[in-house]
Coordinates of C-alpha atoms in Angstrom, one line a residue:
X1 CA 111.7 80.9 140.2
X2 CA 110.0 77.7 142.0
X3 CA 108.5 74.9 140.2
X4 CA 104.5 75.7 140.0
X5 CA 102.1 73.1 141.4
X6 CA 99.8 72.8 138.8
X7 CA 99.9 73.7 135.0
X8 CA 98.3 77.0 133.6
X9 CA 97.4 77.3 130.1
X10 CA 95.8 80.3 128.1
X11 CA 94.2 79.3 125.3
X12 CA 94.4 82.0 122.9
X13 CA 97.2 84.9 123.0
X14 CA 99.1 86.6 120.9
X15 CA 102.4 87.8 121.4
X16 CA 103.9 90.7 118.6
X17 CA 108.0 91.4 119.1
X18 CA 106.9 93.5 116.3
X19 CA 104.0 95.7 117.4
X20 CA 104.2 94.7 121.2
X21 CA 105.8 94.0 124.0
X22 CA 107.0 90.6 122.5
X23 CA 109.1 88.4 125.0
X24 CA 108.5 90.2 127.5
X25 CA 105.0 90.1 127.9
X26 CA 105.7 86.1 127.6
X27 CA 107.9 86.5 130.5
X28 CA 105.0 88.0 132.4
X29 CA 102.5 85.3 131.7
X30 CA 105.6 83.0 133.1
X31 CA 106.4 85.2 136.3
X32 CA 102.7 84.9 137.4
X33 CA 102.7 81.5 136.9
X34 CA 101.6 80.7 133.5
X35 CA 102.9 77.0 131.9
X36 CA 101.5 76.6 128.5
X37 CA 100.1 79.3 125.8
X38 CA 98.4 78.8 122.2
X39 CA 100.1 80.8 120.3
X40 CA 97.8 82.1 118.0
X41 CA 98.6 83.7 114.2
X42 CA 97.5 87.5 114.1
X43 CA 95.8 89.2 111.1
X44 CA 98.0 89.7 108.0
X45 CA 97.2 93.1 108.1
X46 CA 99.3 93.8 111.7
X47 CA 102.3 92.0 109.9
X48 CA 102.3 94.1 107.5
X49 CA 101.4 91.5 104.4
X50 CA 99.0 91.7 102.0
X51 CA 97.8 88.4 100.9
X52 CA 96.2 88.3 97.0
X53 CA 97.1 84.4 96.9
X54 CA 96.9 81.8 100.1
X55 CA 100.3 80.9 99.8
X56 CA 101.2 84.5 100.8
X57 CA 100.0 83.6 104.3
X58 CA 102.9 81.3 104.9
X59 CA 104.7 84.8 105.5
X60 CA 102.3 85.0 109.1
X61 CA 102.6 81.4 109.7
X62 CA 106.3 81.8 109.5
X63 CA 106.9 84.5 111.8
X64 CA 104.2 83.1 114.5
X65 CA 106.4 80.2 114.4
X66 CA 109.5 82.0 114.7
X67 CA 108.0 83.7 118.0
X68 CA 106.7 80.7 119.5
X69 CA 110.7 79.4 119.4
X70 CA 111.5 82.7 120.9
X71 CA 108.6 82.3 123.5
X72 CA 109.9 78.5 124.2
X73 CA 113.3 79.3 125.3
X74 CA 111.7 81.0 128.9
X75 CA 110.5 77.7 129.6
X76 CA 106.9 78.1 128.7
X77 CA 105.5 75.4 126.3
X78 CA 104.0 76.7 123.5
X79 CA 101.6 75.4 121.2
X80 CA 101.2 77.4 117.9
X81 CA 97.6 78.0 116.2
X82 CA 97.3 79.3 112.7
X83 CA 94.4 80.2 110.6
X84 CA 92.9 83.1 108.9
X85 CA 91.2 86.0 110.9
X86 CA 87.5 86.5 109.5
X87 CA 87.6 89.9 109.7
X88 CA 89.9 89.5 107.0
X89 CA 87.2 89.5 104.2
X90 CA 86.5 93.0 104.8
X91 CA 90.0 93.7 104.3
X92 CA 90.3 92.0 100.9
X93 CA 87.1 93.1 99.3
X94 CA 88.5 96.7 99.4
X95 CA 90.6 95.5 96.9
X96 CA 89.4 92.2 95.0
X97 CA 85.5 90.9 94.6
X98 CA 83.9 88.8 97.3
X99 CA 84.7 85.5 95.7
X100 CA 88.3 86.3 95.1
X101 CA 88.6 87.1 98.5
X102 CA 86.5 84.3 99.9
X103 CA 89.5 82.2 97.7
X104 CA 92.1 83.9 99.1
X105 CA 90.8 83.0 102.7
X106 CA 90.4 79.2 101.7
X107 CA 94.0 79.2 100.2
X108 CA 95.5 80.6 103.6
X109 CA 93.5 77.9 105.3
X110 CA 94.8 75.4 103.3
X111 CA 98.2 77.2 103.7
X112 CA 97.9 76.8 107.9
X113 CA 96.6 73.6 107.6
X114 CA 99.9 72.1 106.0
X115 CA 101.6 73.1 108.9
X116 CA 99.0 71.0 111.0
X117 CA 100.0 68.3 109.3
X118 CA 103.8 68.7 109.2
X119 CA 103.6 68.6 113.0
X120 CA 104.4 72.7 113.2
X121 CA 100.8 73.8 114.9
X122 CA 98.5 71.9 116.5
X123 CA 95.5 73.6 115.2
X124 CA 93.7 76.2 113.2
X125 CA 92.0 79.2 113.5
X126 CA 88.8 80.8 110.9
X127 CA 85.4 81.8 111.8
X128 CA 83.1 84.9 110.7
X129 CA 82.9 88.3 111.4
X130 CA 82.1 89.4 115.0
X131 CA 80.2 92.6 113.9
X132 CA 77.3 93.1 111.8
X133 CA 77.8 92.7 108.0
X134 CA 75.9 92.4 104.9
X135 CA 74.3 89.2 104.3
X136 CA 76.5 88.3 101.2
X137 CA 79.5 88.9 103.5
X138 CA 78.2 86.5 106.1
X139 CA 77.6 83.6 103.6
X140 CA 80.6 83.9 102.3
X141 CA 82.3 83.9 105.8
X142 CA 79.9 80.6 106.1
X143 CA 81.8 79.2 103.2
X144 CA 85.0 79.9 104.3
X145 CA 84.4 78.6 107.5
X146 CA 82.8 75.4 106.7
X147 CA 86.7 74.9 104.6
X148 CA 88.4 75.6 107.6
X149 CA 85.8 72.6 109.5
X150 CA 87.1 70.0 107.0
X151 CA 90.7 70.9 107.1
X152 CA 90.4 70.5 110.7
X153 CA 89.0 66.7 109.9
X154 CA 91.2 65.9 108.3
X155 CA 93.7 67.4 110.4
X156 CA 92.1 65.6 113.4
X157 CA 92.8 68.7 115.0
X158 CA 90.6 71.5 116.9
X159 CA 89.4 74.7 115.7
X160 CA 89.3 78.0 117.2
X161 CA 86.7 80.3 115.9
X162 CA 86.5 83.7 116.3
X163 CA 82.8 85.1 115.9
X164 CA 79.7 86.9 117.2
X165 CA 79.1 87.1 120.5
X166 CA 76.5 84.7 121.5
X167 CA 76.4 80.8 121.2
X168 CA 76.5 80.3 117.3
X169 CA 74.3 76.9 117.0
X170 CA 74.4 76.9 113.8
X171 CA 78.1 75.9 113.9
X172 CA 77.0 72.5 115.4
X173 CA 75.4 71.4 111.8
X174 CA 78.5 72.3 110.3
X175 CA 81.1 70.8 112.1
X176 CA 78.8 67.5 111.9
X177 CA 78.6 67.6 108.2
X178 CA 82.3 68.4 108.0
X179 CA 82.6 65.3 111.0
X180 CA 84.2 67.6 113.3
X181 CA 83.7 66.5 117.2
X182 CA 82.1 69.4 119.1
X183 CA 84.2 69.1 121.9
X184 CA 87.2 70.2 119.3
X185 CA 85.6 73.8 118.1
X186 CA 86.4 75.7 120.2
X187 CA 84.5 79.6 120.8
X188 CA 87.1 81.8 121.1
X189 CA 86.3 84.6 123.6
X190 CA 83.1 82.3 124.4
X191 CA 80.4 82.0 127.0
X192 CA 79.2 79.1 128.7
X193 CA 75.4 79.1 126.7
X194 CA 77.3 77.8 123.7
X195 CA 77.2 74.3 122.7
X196 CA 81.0 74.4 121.5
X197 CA 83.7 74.2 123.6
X198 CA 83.8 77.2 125.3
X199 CA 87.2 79.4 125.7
X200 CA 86.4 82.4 128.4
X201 CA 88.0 84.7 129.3
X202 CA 90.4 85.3 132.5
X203 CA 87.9 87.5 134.5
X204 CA 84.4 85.6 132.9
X205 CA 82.0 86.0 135.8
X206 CA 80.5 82.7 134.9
X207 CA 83.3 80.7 135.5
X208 CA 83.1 79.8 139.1
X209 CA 79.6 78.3 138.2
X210 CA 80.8 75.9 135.6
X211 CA 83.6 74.8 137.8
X212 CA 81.1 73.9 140.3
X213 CA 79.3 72.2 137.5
X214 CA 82.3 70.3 136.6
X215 CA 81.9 71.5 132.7
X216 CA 84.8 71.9 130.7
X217 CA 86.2 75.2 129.4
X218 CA 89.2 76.7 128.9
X219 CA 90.4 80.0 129.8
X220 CA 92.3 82.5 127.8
X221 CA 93.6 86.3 128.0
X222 CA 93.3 87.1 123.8
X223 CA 96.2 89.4 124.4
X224 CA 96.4 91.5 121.9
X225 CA 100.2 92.4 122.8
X226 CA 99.5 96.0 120.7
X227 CA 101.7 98.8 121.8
X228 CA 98.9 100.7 120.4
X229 CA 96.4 99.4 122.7
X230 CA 98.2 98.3 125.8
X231 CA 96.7 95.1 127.9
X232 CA 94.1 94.6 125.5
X233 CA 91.9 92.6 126.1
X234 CA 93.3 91.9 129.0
X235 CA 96.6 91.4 130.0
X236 CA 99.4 88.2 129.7
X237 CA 99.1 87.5 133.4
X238 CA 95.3 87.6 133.7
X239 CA 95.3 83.5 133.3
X240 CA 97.5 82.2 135.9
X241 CA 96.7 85.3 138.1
X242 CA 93.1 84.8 137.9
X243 CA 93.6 81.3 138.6
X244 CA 95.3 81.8 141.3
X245 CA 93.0 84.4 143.1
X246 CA 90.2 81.5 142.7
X247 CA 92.5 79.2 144.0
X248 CA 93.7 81.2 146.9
X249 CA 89.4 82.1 147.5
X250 CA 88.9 78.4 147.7
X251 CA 86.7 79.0 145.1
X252 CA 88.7 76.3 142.9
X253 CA 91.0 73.3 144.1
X254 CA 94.3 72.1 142.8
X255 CA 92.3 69.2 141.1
X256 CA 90.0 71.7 139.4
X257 CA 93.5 73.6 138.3
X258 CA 94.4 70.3 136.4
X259 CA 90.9 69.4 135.1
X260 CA 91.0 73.3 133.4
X261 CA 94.4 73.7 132.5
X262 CA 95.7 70.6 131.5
X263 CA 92.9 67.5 131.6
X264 CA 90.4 69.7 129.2
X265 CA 93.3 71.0 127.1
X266 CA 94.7 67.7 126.5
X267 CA 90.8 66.2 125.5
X268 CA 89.8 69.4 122.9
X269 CA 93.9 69.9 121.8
X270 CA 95.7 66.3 121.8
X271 CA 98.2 67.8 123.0
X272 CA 100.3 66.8 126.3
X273 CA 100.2 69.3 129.1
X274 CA 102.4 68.1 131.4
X275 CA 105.1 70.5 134.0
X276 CA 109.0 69.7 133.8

């Protein structure tokens, strides 16, 4: 396999040896060019745990881990992100009240963010529910969320959210009360109206537009790597191939390559992108 000319990162993928395709599907991302990935933690539920105390989370982080040294040994840098998926609240509250879930939630926060600060990840993951839910639901998620902005301050480390489609403004206030830059919460499976750091999909129609705008974004495949639901959402080559096809369009330069895939990622992340 030659050398590639210019990094490729997807920002948000998930890759199950469990559920999924596992190394494989890594080995795809790599074949069509892909360089870096953020690894990111998948619901507790598709692990098979059960959380009733934050601590029991470490179980999710643990295994994320353990795949992202699986993933590293193709030769694709990995960056691991670890959090608690919002959708989890409707999960708990089957079986516990709203405020000993919304607990629960902060605790596996908590939880991920000691491995942000043991060097392990390099950032987290919370948010709110991305479908409609009662309004006691949604300020709880609020709550949640605005623990998951401070542990990311004092982290001094980004923040994927997963949330509503749409731009979510209100998240500005709160990641300037919890003194979180902007430019480091990042919308997960975003669009380029919001005032966060938007993380678009592979095949987002608006992306050509913010390149010739010189914005920043990110692009990401949220892999699903589901043997359930196969490709969902789309599949672990959609980055670098998608990148590619803009390249080979003249659509996109080299330069643009590295401003997206490495210059951006290293600004939101902190993290080096850099090809061996």
């Amino acid at each position: 396999m030659k050398s590639p000319r210019f990094p490729v990162t997807d920002d948000h993928i998930h890759i199950d040896p469990v559920n999924g395709r596992g190394i494989e599907a890594a080995k795809d991302f790599l074949r069509a060019g892909g360089t870096h990935m953020f690894l990111v933690s998948k619901p507790s539920w598709s692990l098979s745990v059960h959380p009733d105390a934050g601590p029991d989370y470490a179980r999710v982080f643990d295994e994320t881990l353990r795949v992202a040294d699986l993933i590293a040994e193709t030769g694709i840098t990995v960056f691991p992100v670890l959090g608690v998926h919002p959708a989890e609240i409707t999960r708990l509250t089957e079986r516990m009240t709203l405020d000993e879930a919304v607990e629960v939630m902060k605790g596996g926060l908590t939880c991920a963010a000691g491995y942000v600060s043991e060097g392990k990840a390099v950032a987290l993951k919370s948010g709110r529910p991305h479908y409609e839910v009662a309004p006691d639901i949604l300020a709880a998620s609020n709550q949640v969320l605005t623990h998951a902005l401070e542990l990311a301050a004092d982290c001094s480390c980004a923040l994927q959210i997963h949330a509503e489609t749409g731009p979510c403004t209100d998240i500005v206030g709160l990641a300037g009360e919890a003194r979180v830059p902007i430019e480091r919460v990042v919308k997960h499976y975003g669009s380029p109206d919001t005032p966060l750091h938007p993380s678009l999909i592979a095949k987002h129609e608006g992306i050509e537009q913010l390149v010739r705008e010189h914005r920043r974004f990110t692009m990401e495949s949220d892999y699903m790597d589901e043997n359930s639901r196969p490709g969902a959402v789309i599949g672990p080559k959609s980055v670098p191939r998608y990148t590619n096809k803009l390249l080979e369009q003249e659509k996109i330069t080299v330069d643009d390559c590295f401003f997206i895939h490495a210059e951006t990622v290293e600004k939101v992340y902190g993290v080096p992108i850099r090809l061996s």
